[in-house]
Amino acid sequence: MRYPIVIHKDSDSDFGVTVPDVEGCFSAGETLEEAIDMAREAIECHLEGMLMDGEAIPVPAAMEAHQKNKDYANGIWALVDIDLSKLSVKSKRVNITIPERLLNAVDQYAKKHGETRSGLLAHAVTEYMASHQ
């Protein structure tokens, strides 16, 4: 999943980061690069906690939707990739039946986007369930 982040910098402070789609998730860094790296770590940690608590993972909205929010005015925007399959929540191996053509399409898409089959399927199911609550 790609989460938009907004970065703010006051003249007398480090770079502060807000993750609009993950309520209560904030971070900071001395440099812009460090702020983005720390945001990735904060998002992963926050999402792991949500998974362990049985909460639904928030689906990221389009960056453009957040840019309309006046609270984020004059911020620097970036996208942070989060691979949900790599979070430390226990995984379980399952067998499923899926049409071969669909499995081939999943594998091609995952390869093209640098993901694994399991990661892509976990992302797709998470996003589907979050948008159909």
mmCIF file of N, CA and C in Angstrom, residues 14-99:
data_model
loop_
_atom_site.group_PDB
_atom_site.id
_atom_site.type_symbol
_atom_site.label_atom_id
_atom_site.label_comp_id
_atom_site.label_asym_id
_atom_site.label_seq_id
_atom_site.Cartn_x
_atom_site.Cartn_y
_atom_site.Cartn_z
ATOM 1 N N ASP A 14 12.827 20.216 13.483
ATOM 2 C CA ASP A 14 13.057 19.149 12.518
ATOM 3 C C ASP A 14 11.864 19.086 11.573
ATOM 4 N N PHE A 15 11.955 18.206 10.589
ATOM 5 C CA PHE A 15 10.840 17.966 9.684
ATOM 6 C C PHE A 15 9.805 17.122 10.427
ATOM 7 N N GLY A 16 8.579 17.589 10.481
ATOM 8 C CA GLY A 16 7.489 16.841 11.113
ATOM 9 C C GLY A 16 6.657 16.156 10.044
ATOM 10 N N VAL A 17 6.186 14.938 10.328
ATOM 11 C CA VAL A 17 5.429 14.162 9.354
ATOM 12 C C VAL A 17 4.078 13.767 9.931
ATOM 13 N N THR A 18 3.041 13.926 9.128
ATOM 14 C CA THR A 18 1.697 13.473 9.456
ATOM 15 C C THR A 18 1.269 12.462 8.405
ATOM 16 N N VAL A 19 0.600 11.405 8.848
ATOM 17 C CA VAL A 19 0.063 10.382 7.939
ATOM 18 C C VAL A 19 -1.455 10.522 7.984
ATOM 19 N N PRO A 20 -2.043 11.239 7.033
ATOM 20 C CA PRO A 20 -3.473 11.546 7.109
ATOM 21 C C PRO A 20 -4.395 10.331 7.187
ATOM 22 N N ASP A 21 -4.029 9.219 6.568
ATOM 23 C CA ASP A 21 -4.910 8.057 6.543
ATOM 24 C C ASP A 21 -4.783 7.155 7.764
ATOM 25 N N VAL A 22 -3.761 7.382 8.584
ATOM 26 C CA VAL A 22 -3.548 6.543 9.764
ATOM 27 C C VAL A 22 -3.659 7.450 10.992
ATOM 28 N N GLU A 23 -4.842 7.488 11.563
ATOM 29 C CA GLU A 23 -5.120 8.387 12.682
ATOM 30 C C GLU A 23 -4.118 8.196 13.809
ATOM 31 N N GLY A 24 -3.536 9.299 14.255
ATOM 32 C CA GLY A 24 -2.598 9.262 15.364
ATOM 33 C C GLY A 24 -1.181 8.868 14.983
ATOM 34 N N CYS A 25 -0.892 8.766 13.699
ATOM 35 C CA CYS A 25 0.441 8.363 13.251
ATOM 36 C C CYS A 25 1.222 9.597 12.811
ATOM 37 N N PHE A 26 2.298 9.873 13.553
ATOM 38 C CA PHE A 26 3.144 11.031 13.293
ATOM 39 C C PHE A 26 4.601 10.595 13.377
ATOM 40 N N SER A 27 5.482 11.393 12.811
ATOM 41 C CA SER A 27 6.908 11.094 12.876
ATOM 42 C C SER A 27 7.676 12.388 12.630
ATOM 43 N N ALA A 28 9.008 12.270 12.657
ATOM 44 C CA ALA A 28 9.860 13.433 12.408
ATOM 45 C C ALA A 28 11.244 12.956 11.994
ATOM 46 N N GLY A 29 12.039 13.881 11.477
ATOM 47 C CA GLY A 29 13.417 13.585 11.113
ATOM 48 C C GLY A 29 14.193 14.870 10.927
ATOM 49 N N GLU A 30 15.506 14.779 11.113
ATOM 50 C CA GLU A 30 16.357 15.963 10.964
ATOM 51 C C GLU A 30 16.481 16.402 9.514
ATOM 52 N N THR A 31 16.438 15.440 8.586
ATOM 53 C CA THR A 31 16.504 15.746 7.159
ATOM 54 C C THR A 31 15.221 15.259 6.502
ATOM 55 N N LEU A 32 14.989 15.702 5.296
ATOM 56 C CA LEU A 32 13.804 15.270 4.564
ATOM 57 C C LEU A 32 13.838 13.759 4.348
ATOM 58 N N GLU A 33 14.989 13.239 3.967
ATOM 59 C CA GLU A 33 15.132 11.796 3.746
ATOM 60 C C GLU A 33 14.875 11.014 5.036
ATOM 61 N N GLU A 34 15.441 11.486 6.141
ATOM 62 C CA GLU A 34 15.223 10.816 7.419
ATOM 63 C C GLU A 34 13.759 10.884 7.829
ATOM 64 N N ALA A 35 13.117 11.996 7.550
ATOM 65 C CA ALA A 35 11.699 12.141 7.897
ATOM 66 C C ALA A 35 10.858 11.109 7.148
ATOM 67 N N ILE A 36 11.150 10.875 5.891
ATOM 68 C CA ILE A 36 10.413 9.880 5.103
ATOM 69 C C ILE A 36 10.695 8.476 5.624
ATOM 70 N N ASP A 37 11.967 8.173 5.919
ATOM 71 C CA ASP A 37 12.320 6.856 6.461
ATOM 72 C C ASP A 37 11.639 6.620 7.805
ATOM 73 N N MET A 38 11.644 7.626 8.651
ATOM 74 C CA MET A 38 11.015 7.496 9.963
ATOM 75 C C MET A 38 9.494 7.364 9.841
ATOM 76 N N ALA A 39 8.914 8.012 8.823
ATOM 77 C CA ALA A 39 7.475 7.884 8.582
ATOM 78 C C ALA A 39 7.142 6.446 8.209
ATOM 79 N N ARG A 40 7.966 5.832 7.364
ATOM 80 C CA ARG A 40 7.747 4.427 6.974
ATOM 81 C C ARG A 40 7.748 3.543 8.229
ATOM 82 N N GLU A 41 8.729 3.749 9.078
ATOM 83 C CA GLU A 41 8.829 2.963 10.313
ATOM 84 C C GLU A 41 7.618 3.200 11.210
ATOM 85 N N ALA A 42 7.184 4.446 11.317
ATOM 86 C CA ALA A 42 6.029 4.776 12.169
ATOM 87 C C ALA A 42 4.751 4.133 11.630
ATOM 88 N N ILE A 43 4.578 4.175 10.315
ATOM 89 C CA ILE A 43 3.379 3.568 9.711
ATOM 90 C C ILE A 43 3.382 2.066 9.950
ATOM 91 N N GLU A 44 4.522 1.423 9.700
ATOM 92 C CA GLU A 44 4.607 -0.022 9.899
ATOM 93 C C GLU A 44 4.289 -0.388 11.348
ATOM 94 N N CYS A 45 4.860 0.332 12.273
ATOM 95 C CA CYS A 45 4.631 0.071 13.694
ATOM 96 C C CYS A 45 3.160 0.272 14.055
ATOM 97 N N HIS A 46 2.583 1.352 13.559
ATOM 98 C CA HIS A 46 1.183 1.659 13.844
ATOM 99 C C HIS A 46 0.265 0.570 13.275
ATOM 100 N N LEU A 47 0.527 0.160 12.026
ATOM 101 C CA LEU A 47 -0.311 -0.860 11.392
ATOM 102 C C LEU A 47 -0.157 -2.212 12.082
ATOM 103 N N GLU A 48 1.066 -2.552 12.504
ATOM 104 C CA GLU A 48 1.260 -3.799 13.245
ATOM 105 C C GLU A 48 0.405 -3.815 14.498
ATOM 106 N N GLY A 49 0.394 -2.701 15.216
ATOM 107 C CA GLY A 49 -0.429 -2.610 16.416
ATOM 108 C C GLY A 49 -1.907 -2.780 16.101
ATOM 109 N N MET A 50 -2.335 -2.183 15.007
ATOM 110 C CA MET A 50 -3.733 -2.313 14.604
ATOM 111 C C MET A 50 -4.064 -3.769 14.272
ATOM 112 N N LEU A 51 -3.173 -4.433 13.545
ATOM 113 C CA LEU A 51 -3.396 -5.841 13.200
ATOM 114 C C LEU A 51 -3.458 -6.712 14.451
ATOM 115 N N MET A 52 -2.557 -6.466 15.384
ATOM 116 C CA MET A 52 -2.535 -7.261 16.618
ATOM 117 C C MET A 52 -3.792 -7.027 17.450
ATOM 118 N N ASP A 53 -4.375 -5.834 17.324
ATOM 119 C CA ASP A 53 -5.607 -5.520 18.048
ATOM 120 C C ASP A 53 -6.863 -5.934 17.272
ATOM 121 N N GLY A 54 -6.668 -6.520 16.092
ATOM 122 C CA GLY A 54 -7.797 -6.970 15.281
ATOM 123 C C GLY A 54 -8.529 -5.850 14.573
ATOM 124 N N GLU A 55 -7.886 -4.700 14.465
ATOM 125 C CA GLU A 55 -8.514 -3.557 13.789
ATOM 126 C C GLU A 55 -8.281 -3.634 12.283
ATOM 127 N N ALA A 56 -9.168 -3.015 11.526
ATOM 128 C CA ALA A 56 -9.024 -2.956 10.075
ATOM 129 C C ALA A 56 -7.904 -1.993 9.708
ATOM 130 N N ILE A 57 -7.143 -2.365 8.700
ATOM 131 C CA ILE A 57 -6.077 -1.505 8.198
ATOM 132 C C ILE A 57 -6.706 -0.430 7.311
ATOM 133 N N PRO A 58 -6.395 0.847 7.566
ATOM 134 C CA PRO A 58 -6.988 1.908 6.749
ATOM 135 C C PRO A 58 -6.434 1.887 5.322
ATOM 136 N N VAL A 59 -7.329 2.053 4.375
ATOM 137 C CA VAL A 59 -6.936 2.120 2.974
ATOM 138 C C VAL A 59 -6.536 3.558 2.670
ATOM 139 N N PRO A 60 -5.362 3.754 2.067
ATOM 140 C CA PRO A 60 -4.935 5.126 1.784
ATOM 141 C C PRO A 60 -5.811 5.790 0.719
ATOM 142 N N ALA A 61 -6.143 7.030 0.965
ATOM 143 C CA ALA A 61 -6.884 7.826 -0.015
ATOM 144 C C ALA A 61 -5.891 8.457 -0.984
ATOM 145 N N ALA A 62 -6.404 8.974 -2.055
ATOM 146 C CA ALA A 62 -5.551 9.668 -3.026
ATOM 147 C C ALA A 62 -4.949 10.905 -2.379
ATOM 148 N N MET A 63 -3.703 11.167 -2.698
ATOM 149 C CA MET A 63 -3.007 12.322 -2.139
ATOM 150 C C MET A 63 -3.783 13.612 -2.420
ATOM 151 N N GLU A 64 -4.355 13.705 -3.598
ATOM 152 C CA GLU A 64 -5.094 14.912 -3.988
ATOM 153 C C GLU A 64 -6.259 15.204 -3.043
ATOM 154 N N ALA A 65 -6.872 14.157 -2.519
ATOM 155 C CA ALA A 65 -7.982 14.348 -1.583
ATOM 156 C C ALA A 65 -7.497 15.027 -0.302
ATOM 157 N N HIS A 66 -6.310 14.661 0.158
ATOM 158 C CA HIS A 66 -5.760 15.255 1.378
ATOM 159 C C HIS A 66 -5.212 16.663 1.145
ATOM 160 N N GLN A 67 -4.742 16.919 -0.055
ATOM 161 C CA GLN A 67 -4.152 18.235 -0.340
ATOM 162 C C GLN A 67 -5.172 19.354 -0.248
ATOM 163 N N LYS A 68 -6.443 19.018 -0.302
ATOM 164 C CA LYS A 68 -7.499 20.019 -0.172
ATOM 165 C C LYS A 68 -7.714 20.443 1.282
ATOM 166 N N ASN A 69 -7.177 19.677 2.213
ATOM 167 C CA ASN A 69 -7.342 19.951 3.637
ATOM 168 C C ASN A 69 -6.426 21.114 4.029
ATOM 169 N N LYS A 70 -7.009 22.170 4.579
ATOM 170 C CA LYS A 70 -6.220 23.362 4.921
ATOM 171 C C LYS A 70 -5.197 23.090 6.032
ATOM 172 N N ASP A 71 -5.405 22.022 6.828
ATOM 173 C CA ASP A 71 -4.438 21.677 7.872
ATOM 174 C C ASP A 71 -3.091 21.259 7.287
ATOM 175 N N TYR A 72 -3.098 20.862 6.029
ATOM 176 C CA TYR A 72 -1.869 20.391 5.383
ATOM 177 C C TYR A 72 -1.315 21.408 4.379
ATOM 178 N N ALA A 73 -1.798 22.623 4.437
ATOM 179 C CA ALA A 73 -1.344 23.658 3.503
ATOM 180 C C ALA A 73 0.160 23.866 3.637
ATOM 181 N N ASN A 74 0.796 24.106 2.533
ATOM 182 C CA ASN A 74 2.236 24.382 2.463
ATOM 183 C C ASN A 74 3.109 23.192 2.871
ATOM 184 N N GLY A 75 2.532 22.017 2.921
ATOM 185 C CA GLY A 75 3.308 20.827 3.250
ATOM 186 C C GLY A 75 3.976 20.243 2.015
ATOM 187 N N ILE A 76 4.987 19.444 2.258
ATOM 188 C CA ILE A 76 5.658 18.689 1.199
ATOM 189 C C ILE A 76 5.028 17.308 1.209
ATOM 190 N N TRP A 77 4.601 16.833 0.050
ATOM 191 C CA TRP A 77 3.911 15.551 -0.043
ATOM 192 C C TRP A 77 4.833 14.468 -0.580
ATOM 193 N N ALA A 78 4.656 13.269 -0.070
ATOM 194 C CA ALA A 78 5.402 12.102 -0.544
ATOM 195 C C ALA A 78 4.515 10.876 -0.354
ATOM 196 N N LEU A 79 4.884 9.790 -1.042
ATOM 197 C CA LEU A 79 4.204 8.513 -0.878
ATOM 198 C C LEU A 79 5.171 7.532 -0.242
ATOM 199 N N VAL A 80 4.671 6.757 0.709
ATOM 200 C CA VAL A 80 5.485 5.763 1.393
ATOM 201 C C VAL A 80 4.887 4.385 1.118
ATOM 202 N N ASP A 81 5.707 3.489 0.542
ATOM 203 C CA ASP A 81 5.265 2.122 0.268
ATOM 204 C C ASP A 81 5.357 1.277 1.526
ATOM 205 N N ILE A 82 4.262 0.587 1.825
ATOM 206 C CA ILE A 82 4.219 -0.320 2.963
ATOM 207 C C ILE A 82 3.784 -1.689 2.456
ATOM 208 N N ASP A 83 4.604 -2.709 2.681
ATOM 209 C CA ASP A 83 4.281 -4.077 2.288
ATOM 210 C C ASP A 83 3.679 -4.779 3.497
ATOM 211 N N LEU A 84 2.359 -4.930 3.495
ATOM 212 C CA LEU A 84 1.669 -5.526 4.638
ATOM 213 C C LEU A 84 2.112 -6.953 4.902
ATOM 214 N N SER A 85 2.552 -7.657 3.873
ATOM 215 C CA SER A 85 2.957 -9.045 4.065
ATOM 216 C C SER A 85 4.243 -9.162 4.871
ATOM 217 N N LYS A 86 4.980 -8.061 5.012
ATOM 218 C CA LYS A 86 6.243 -8.094 5.749
ATOM 219 C C LYS A 86 6.108 -7.653 7.201
ATOM 220 N N LEU A 87 4.917 -7.293 7.607
ATOM 221 C CA LEU A 87 4.719 -6.929 9.001
ATOM 222 C C LEU A 87 4.844 -8.182 9.853
ATOM 223 N N SER A 88 5.226 -8.005 11.105
ATOM 224 C CA SER A 88 5.564 -9.148 11.940
ATOM 225 C C SER A 88 4.368 -9.905 12.503
ATOM 226 N N VAL A 89 3.216 -9.655 11.970
ATOM 227 C CA VAL A 89 2.044 -10.398 12.387
ATOM 228 C C VAL A 89 2.160 -11.814 11.813
ATOM 229 N N LYS A 90 1.832 -12.783 12.599
ATOM 230 C CA LYS A 90 1.978 -14.179 12.202
ATOM 231 C C LYS A 90 1.202 -14.465 10.923
ATOM 232 N N SER A 91 1.873 -15.101 9.978
ATOM 233 C CA SER A 91 1.239 -15.506 8.724
ATOM 234 C C SER A 91 0.833 -16.966 8.822
ATOM 235 N N LYS A 92 -0.110 -17.348 8.008
ATOM 236 C CA LYS A 92 -0.569 -18.727 7.975
ATOM 237 C C LYS A 92 -0.668 -19.160 6.526
ATOM 238 N N ARG A 93 -0.098 -20.307 6.250
ATOM 239 C CA ARG A 93 -0.133 -20.862 4.899
ATOM 240 C C ARG A 93 -1.508 -21.492 4.666
ATOM 241 N N VAL A 94 -2.123 -21.169 3.523
ATOM 242 C CA VAL A 94 -3.437 -21.723 3.176
ATOM 243 C C VAL A 94 -3.420 -22.209 1.738
ATOM 244 N N ASN A 95 -4.309 -23.110 1.442
ATOM 245 C CA ASN A 95 -4.514 -23.555 0.061
ATOM 246 C C ASN A 95 -5.827 -22.968 -0.416
ATOM 247 N N ILE A 96 -5.811 -22.374 -1.597
ATOM 248 C CA ILE A 96 -7.036 -21.827 -2.171
ATOM 249 C C ILE A 96 -7.170 -22.332 -3.599
ATOM 250 N N THR A 97 -8.370 -22.277 -4.109
ATOM 251 C CA THR A 97 -8.623 -22.621 -5.502
ATOM 252 C C THR A 97 -8.978 -21.332 -6.218
ATOM 253 N N ILE A 98 -8.290 -21.089 -7.318
ATOM 254 C CA ILE A 98 -8.472 -19.858 -8.076
ATOM 255 C C ILE A 98 -8.287 -20.198 -9.556
ATOM 256 N N PRO A 99 -9.072 -19.617 -10.440
ATOM 257 C CA PRO A 99 -8.895 -19.917 -11.860
ATOM 258 C C PRO A 99 -7.456 -19.626 -12.312
#
